[in-house]
Tab-separated table of C-alpha atoms in Angstrom:
chain	number	residue	atom	x	y	z
A	9	ASP	CA	120.024	96.497	117.193
A	10	GLN	CA	121.403	93.608	115.234
A	11	GLN	CA	119.011	92.702	112.361
A	12	VAL	CA	121.063	89.759	111.213
A	13	LYS	CA	122.549	87.382	113.793
A	14	GLN	CA	124.883	84.773	113.640
A	15	ASN	CA	124.961	83.255	117.247
A	16	SER	CA	127.787	80.838	116.812
A	17	PRO	CA	131.155	82.574	116.566
A	18	SER	CA	132.929	79.378	115.648
A	19	LEU	CA	132.253	75.878	114.428
A	20	SER	CA	134.651	72.881	114.097
A	21	VAL	CA	133.763	70.022	111.773
A	22	GLN	CA	135.657	66.917	110.670
A	23	GLU	CA	136.468	66.629	107.117
A	24	GLY	CA	133.872	64.720	105.013
A	25	ARG	CA	131.090	65.560	107.520
A	26	ILE	CA	128.266	68.213	107.155
A	27	SER	CA	128.863	71.765	108.212
A	28	ILE	CA	125.731	73.721	109.248
A	29	LEU	CA	125.957	77.376	109.672
A	30	ASN	CA	122.969	79.197	111.088
A	31	CYS	CA	121.657	82.845	110.664
A	32	ASP	CA	118.610	84.478	112.095
A	33	TYR	CA	117.193	87.876	111.240
A	34	THR	CA	114.686	90.141	112.908
A	35	ASN	CA	113.537	92.278	110.026
A	36	SER	CA	110.562	90.588	108.337
A	37	MET	CA	110.966	92.868	105.301
A	38	PHE	CA	114.114	91.036	104.371
A	39	ASP	CA	113.630	88.964	101.358
A	40	TYR	CA	116.960	88.372	99.829
A	41	PHE	CA	119.759	86.575	101.479
A	42	LEU	CA	123.183	85.844	100.613
A	43	TRP	CA	126.195	83.917	102.058
A	44	TYR	CA	129.799	85.143	101.674
A	45	LYS	CA	132.954	83.340	102.639
A	46	LYS	CA	136.107	85.211	103.793
A	47	TYR	CA	139.743	84.069	104.085
A	48	PRO	CA	142.239	86.086	106.084
A	49	ALA	CA	143.724	88.988	104.183
A	50	GLU	CA	141.048	88.794	101.336
A	51	GLY	CA	137.713	90.247	100.664
A	52	PRO	CA	134.611	88.250	101.098
A	53	THR	CA	133.638	85.863	98.224
A	54	PHE	CA	130.051	85.306	97.212
A	55	LEU	CA	128.958	81.769	97.799
A	56	ILE	CA	125.253	81.469	97.366
A	57	SER	CA	121.879	83.342	97.630
A	58	ILE	CA	118.296	82.821	98.099
A	59	SER	CA	115.154	84.824	97.800
A	60	SER	CA	112.014	84.634	99.877
A	61	ILE	CA	110.050	82.847	97.096
A	62	LYS	CA	112.147	79.812	97.652
A	63	ASP	CA	112.884	77.751	100.634
A	64	LYS	CA	115.999	76.081	99.394
A	65	ASN	CA	118.768	76.780	96.901
A	66	GLU	CA	121.620	74.475	95.985
A	67	ASP	CA	124.871	74.968	94.303
A	68	GLY	CA	127.201	71.935	94.383
A	69	ARG	CA	128.307	71.153	97.999
A	70	PHE	CA	126.410	74.261	99.236
A	71	THR	CA	122.788	74.435	100.053
A	72	VAL	CA	120.939	77.236	101.732
A	73	PHE	CA	117.665	76.704	103.440
A	74	LEU	CA	115.322	79.548	104.291
A	75	ASN	CA	112.475	79.218	106.995
A	76	LYS	CA	110.605	82.506	106.623
A	77	SER	CA	108.199	81.763	109.580
A	78	ALA	CA	111.133	81.282	111.861
A	79	LYS	CA	113.255	84.058	110.199
A	80	HIS	CA	115.994	81.684	110.096
A	81	LEU	CA	118.285	80.526	107.320
A	82	SER	CA	121.102	77.967	107.238
A	83	LEU	CA	124.027	77.027	105.060
A	84	HIS	CA	124.894	73.321	104.645
A	85	ILE	CA	128.221	72.292	103.261
A	86	VAL	CA	128.452	68.634	102.375
A	87	PRO	CA	131.035	67.149	102.482
A	88	SER	CA	133.249	69.600	104.355
A	89	GLN	CA	136.747	70.049	103.123
A	90	PRO	CA	139.653	71.572	104.766
A	91	GLY	CA	139.665	74.424	102.119
A	92	ASP	CA	136.256	75.330	103.441
A	93	SER	CA	137.881	76.773	106.719
A	94	ALA	CA	137.129	80.356	106.609
A	95	VAL	CA	134.827	82.941	108.193
A	96	TYR	CA	131.242	82.726	106.727
A	97	PHE	CA	128.967	85.756	106.712
A	98	CYS	CA	125.209	85.884	106.305
A	99	ALA	CA	123.646	88.883	104.619
A	100	ALA	CA	120.197	90.223	103.983
A	101	SER	CA	118.474	92.893	101.912
A	102	VAL	CA	115.028	94.114	101.259
A	103	SER	CA	114.080	93.285	97.589
A	104	GLY	CA	117.691	93.666	96.709
A	105	ASN	CA	117.213	97.347	96.800
A	106	THR	CA	118.662	98.234	100.233
A	107	PRO	CA	122.230	97.959	101.440
A	108	LEU	CA	123.185	94.353	102.595
A	109	VAL	CA	123.112	94.012	106.375
A	110	PHE	CA	125.680	91.393	107.563
A	111	GLY	CA	125.919	89.200	110.456
A	112	LYS	CA	129.068	89.102	112.510
A	113	GLY	CA	130.283	85.972	110.934
A	114	THR	CA	130.964	82.286	111.932
A	115	ARG	CA	134.501	80.998	111.789
A	116	LEU	CA	134.419	77.403	110.377
A	117	SER	CA	137.341	75.063	110.949
A	118	VAL	CA	137.293	71.740	108.954
A	119	ILE	CA	139.686	69.437	110.615
A	120	ALA	CA	141.317	66.673	108.480
B	192	LYS	CA	138.269	89.905	83.820
B	193	ALA	CA	139.990	91.920	86.451
B	194	GLY	CA	138.479	91.903	90.001
B	195	VAL	CA	137.854	94.698	92.352
B	196	THR	CA	141.157	96.575	93.159
B	197	GLN	CA	141.558	98.478	96.378
B	198	THR	CA	144.661	100.613	97.099
B	199	PRO	CA	146.594	100.893	99.213
B	200	ARG	CA	146.387	97.595	101.104
B	201	TYR	CA	147.721	98.849	104.303
B	202	LEU	CA	148.006	102.243	105.784
B	203	ILE	CA	149.077	103.812	109.145
B	204	LYS	CA	147.899	107.191	110.087
B	205	THR	CA	147.991	109.265	113.168
B	206	ARG	CA	144.873	110.519	115.065
B	207	GLY	CA	143.624	113.721	113.609
B	208	GLN	CA	144.991	113.044	110.120
B	209	GLN	CA	142.892	112.359	107.066
B	210	VAL	CA	143.100	109.431	104.715
B	211	THR	CA	141.760	108.664	101.159
B	212	LEU	CA	141.157	104.990	100.065
B	213	SER	CA	140.499	104.046	96.441
B	214	CYS	CA	138.619	101.498	94.783
B	215	SER	CA	138.495	100.369	90.975
B	216	PRO	CA	135.409	98.290	90.425
B	217	ILE	CA	135.045	95.266	87.885
B	218	SER	CA	134.763	96.777	84.430
B	219	GLY	CA	131.215	97.557	83.512
B	220	HIS	CA	130.072	97.579	87.194
B	221	ARG	CA	128.481	100.849	88.039
B	222	SER	CA	127.636	100.262	91.731
B	223	VAL	CA	130.302	100.588	94.294
B	224	SER	CA	129.699	100.019	97.956
B	225	TRP	CA	131.934	100.627	100.997
B	226	TYR	CA	132.034	98.563	104.184
B	227	GLN	CA	133.870	98.846	107.421
B	228	GLN	CA	135.021	95.618	109.195
B	229	THR	CA	136.232	95.769	112.799
B	230	PRO	CA	137.227	92.940	115.088
B	231	GLY	CA	134.014	91.407	116.613
B	232	GLN	CA	131.683	93.219	114.256
B	233	GLY	CA	130.229	92.257	110.850
B	234	LEU	CA	130.670	94.350	108.005
B	235	GLN	CA	128.975	97.561	108.411
B	236	PHE	CA	127.665	99.465	105.490
B	237	LEU	CA	129.165	102.956	104.905
B	238	PHE	CA	127.697	104.100	101.551
B	239	GLU	CA	126.946	103.252	97.913
B	240	TYR	CA	127.476	105.073	94.713
B	241	PHE	CA	125.836	104.453	91.518
B	242	SER	CA	126.683	106.471	88.326
B	243	GLU	CA	128.586	109.150	90.334
B	244	THR	CA	125.691	109.683	92.724
B	245	GLN	CA	125.510	108.483	96.340
B	246	ARG	CA	122.424	106.336	96.460
B	247	ASN	CA	122.649	105.006	99.931
B	248	LYS	CA	124.268	105.937	103.241
B	249	GLY	CA	124.780	104.062	106.357
B	250	ASN	CA	124.918	105.363	109.940
B	251	PHE	CA	128.426	106.954	110.139
B	252	PRO	CA	129.458	110.334	111.130
B	253	GLY	CA	130.007	113.003	108.323
B	254	ARG	CA	133.828	112.434	108.710
B	255	PHE	CA	133.159	109.639	106.326
B	256	SER	CA	132.653	110.692	102.899
B	257	GLY	CA	133.156	109.330	99.414
B	258	ARG	CA	132.791	109.904	95.750
B	259	GLN	CA	132.651	108.251	92.460
B	260	PHE	CA	134.127	109.238	89.112
B	261	SER	CA	132.791	108.817	85.642
B	262	ASN	CA	134.857	105.598	85.081
B	263	SER	CA	133.072	104.183	88.198
B	264	ARG	CA	136.167	104.223	90.235
B	265	SER	CA	135.397	105.345	93.911
B	266	GLU	CA	137.278	107.007	96.582
B	267	MET	CA	136.527	107.148	100.322
B	268	ASN	CA	137.813	109.865	102.588
B	269	VAL	CA	137.933	109.853	106.386
B	270	SER	CA	138.932	113.138	107.984
B	271	THR	CA	140.129	113.715	111.611
B	272	LEU	CA	140.838	110.180	112.190
B	273	GLU	CA	140.230	108.506	115.627
B	274	LEU	CA	141.643	105.406	116.981
B	275	GLY	CA	138.248	103.680	116.594
B	276	ASP	CA	138.550	104.247	112.833
B	277	SER	CA	141.163	101.467	112.773
B	278	ALA	CA	139.463	98.758	110.629
B	279	LEU	CA	139.502	96.862	107.429
B	280	TYR	CA	137.691	98.917	104.710
B	281	LEU	CA	136.152	96.850	101.874
B	282	CYS	CA	134.863	97.969	98.676
B	283	ALA	CA	132.324	95.881	96.714
B	284	SER	CA	131.262	96.168	93.135
B	285	SER	CA	128.108	95.079	91.312
B	286	SER	CA	126.488	95.674	88.151
B	287	THR	CA	123.253	97.290	89.348
B	288	GLY	CA	123.328	97.433	93.118
B	289	PHE	CA	122.110	95.264	95.803
B	290	SER	CA	119.767	93.096	93.708
B	291	THR	CA	122.874	91.306	92.375
B	292	GLU	CA	125.717	89.738	94.316
B	293	ALA	CA	128.602	91.956	95.029
B	294	PHE	CA	132.233	91.137	94.346
B	295	PHE	CA	134.662	92.435	96.986
B	296	GLY	CA	138.190	93.692	96.865
B	297	GLN	CA	140.810	92.561	99.282
B	298	GLY	CA	140.364	95.707	101.422
B	299	THR	CA	142.589	98.372	102.877
B	300	ARG	CA	143.702	97.773	106.470
B	301	LEU	CA	143.820	101.215	108.227
B	302	THR	CA	145.533	101.537	111.516
B	303	VAL	CA	145.286	104.706	113.354
B	304	VAL	CA	147.871	105.384	116.015
């Protein structure tokens, strides 16, 4: 049973617009969430994280929103750039003490 | 600061053989985790080592094993290879474990024929 779900396998966005990547989780014990970006032939790169004591965390063009009641988080990229084209993985952990559980990823294509 | 180094980058093995993959973490990092990525799947956790001890283990058969050395370098071994073991194997290092962000290597692409 998938505990972390990214229901959109792919997303296309025009350059300069907002990209919104979604992630749902089923395990209510998860309280630490991360987003990773992966280019082909490279390992995932850490982007941004959020703990359950917050509902928003911002880092430059990247903002993660957490809705605990809906068990949903989203990553917003504004403005989107062609270099953002990659696969984005959502991951979750319990108090940062358990192995990260990853979603299957969403492939983002930013079109110039 | 050097990143996480995985060797080899690519491997082709035959069913029934065994394989050993290597991971050198970022200097000072004591936690090394291994993940398997297959097409259509997310990253699936294999195991985590911290200070030479296996601290966490995922749901993989006993054919998958690992170890960590005193310099924090880690190896992963897969015995009696099956076609389904073909995957990208990723190693991640972090300073303390899962409470801090992990830094991934480029991975080892294993193909079993």
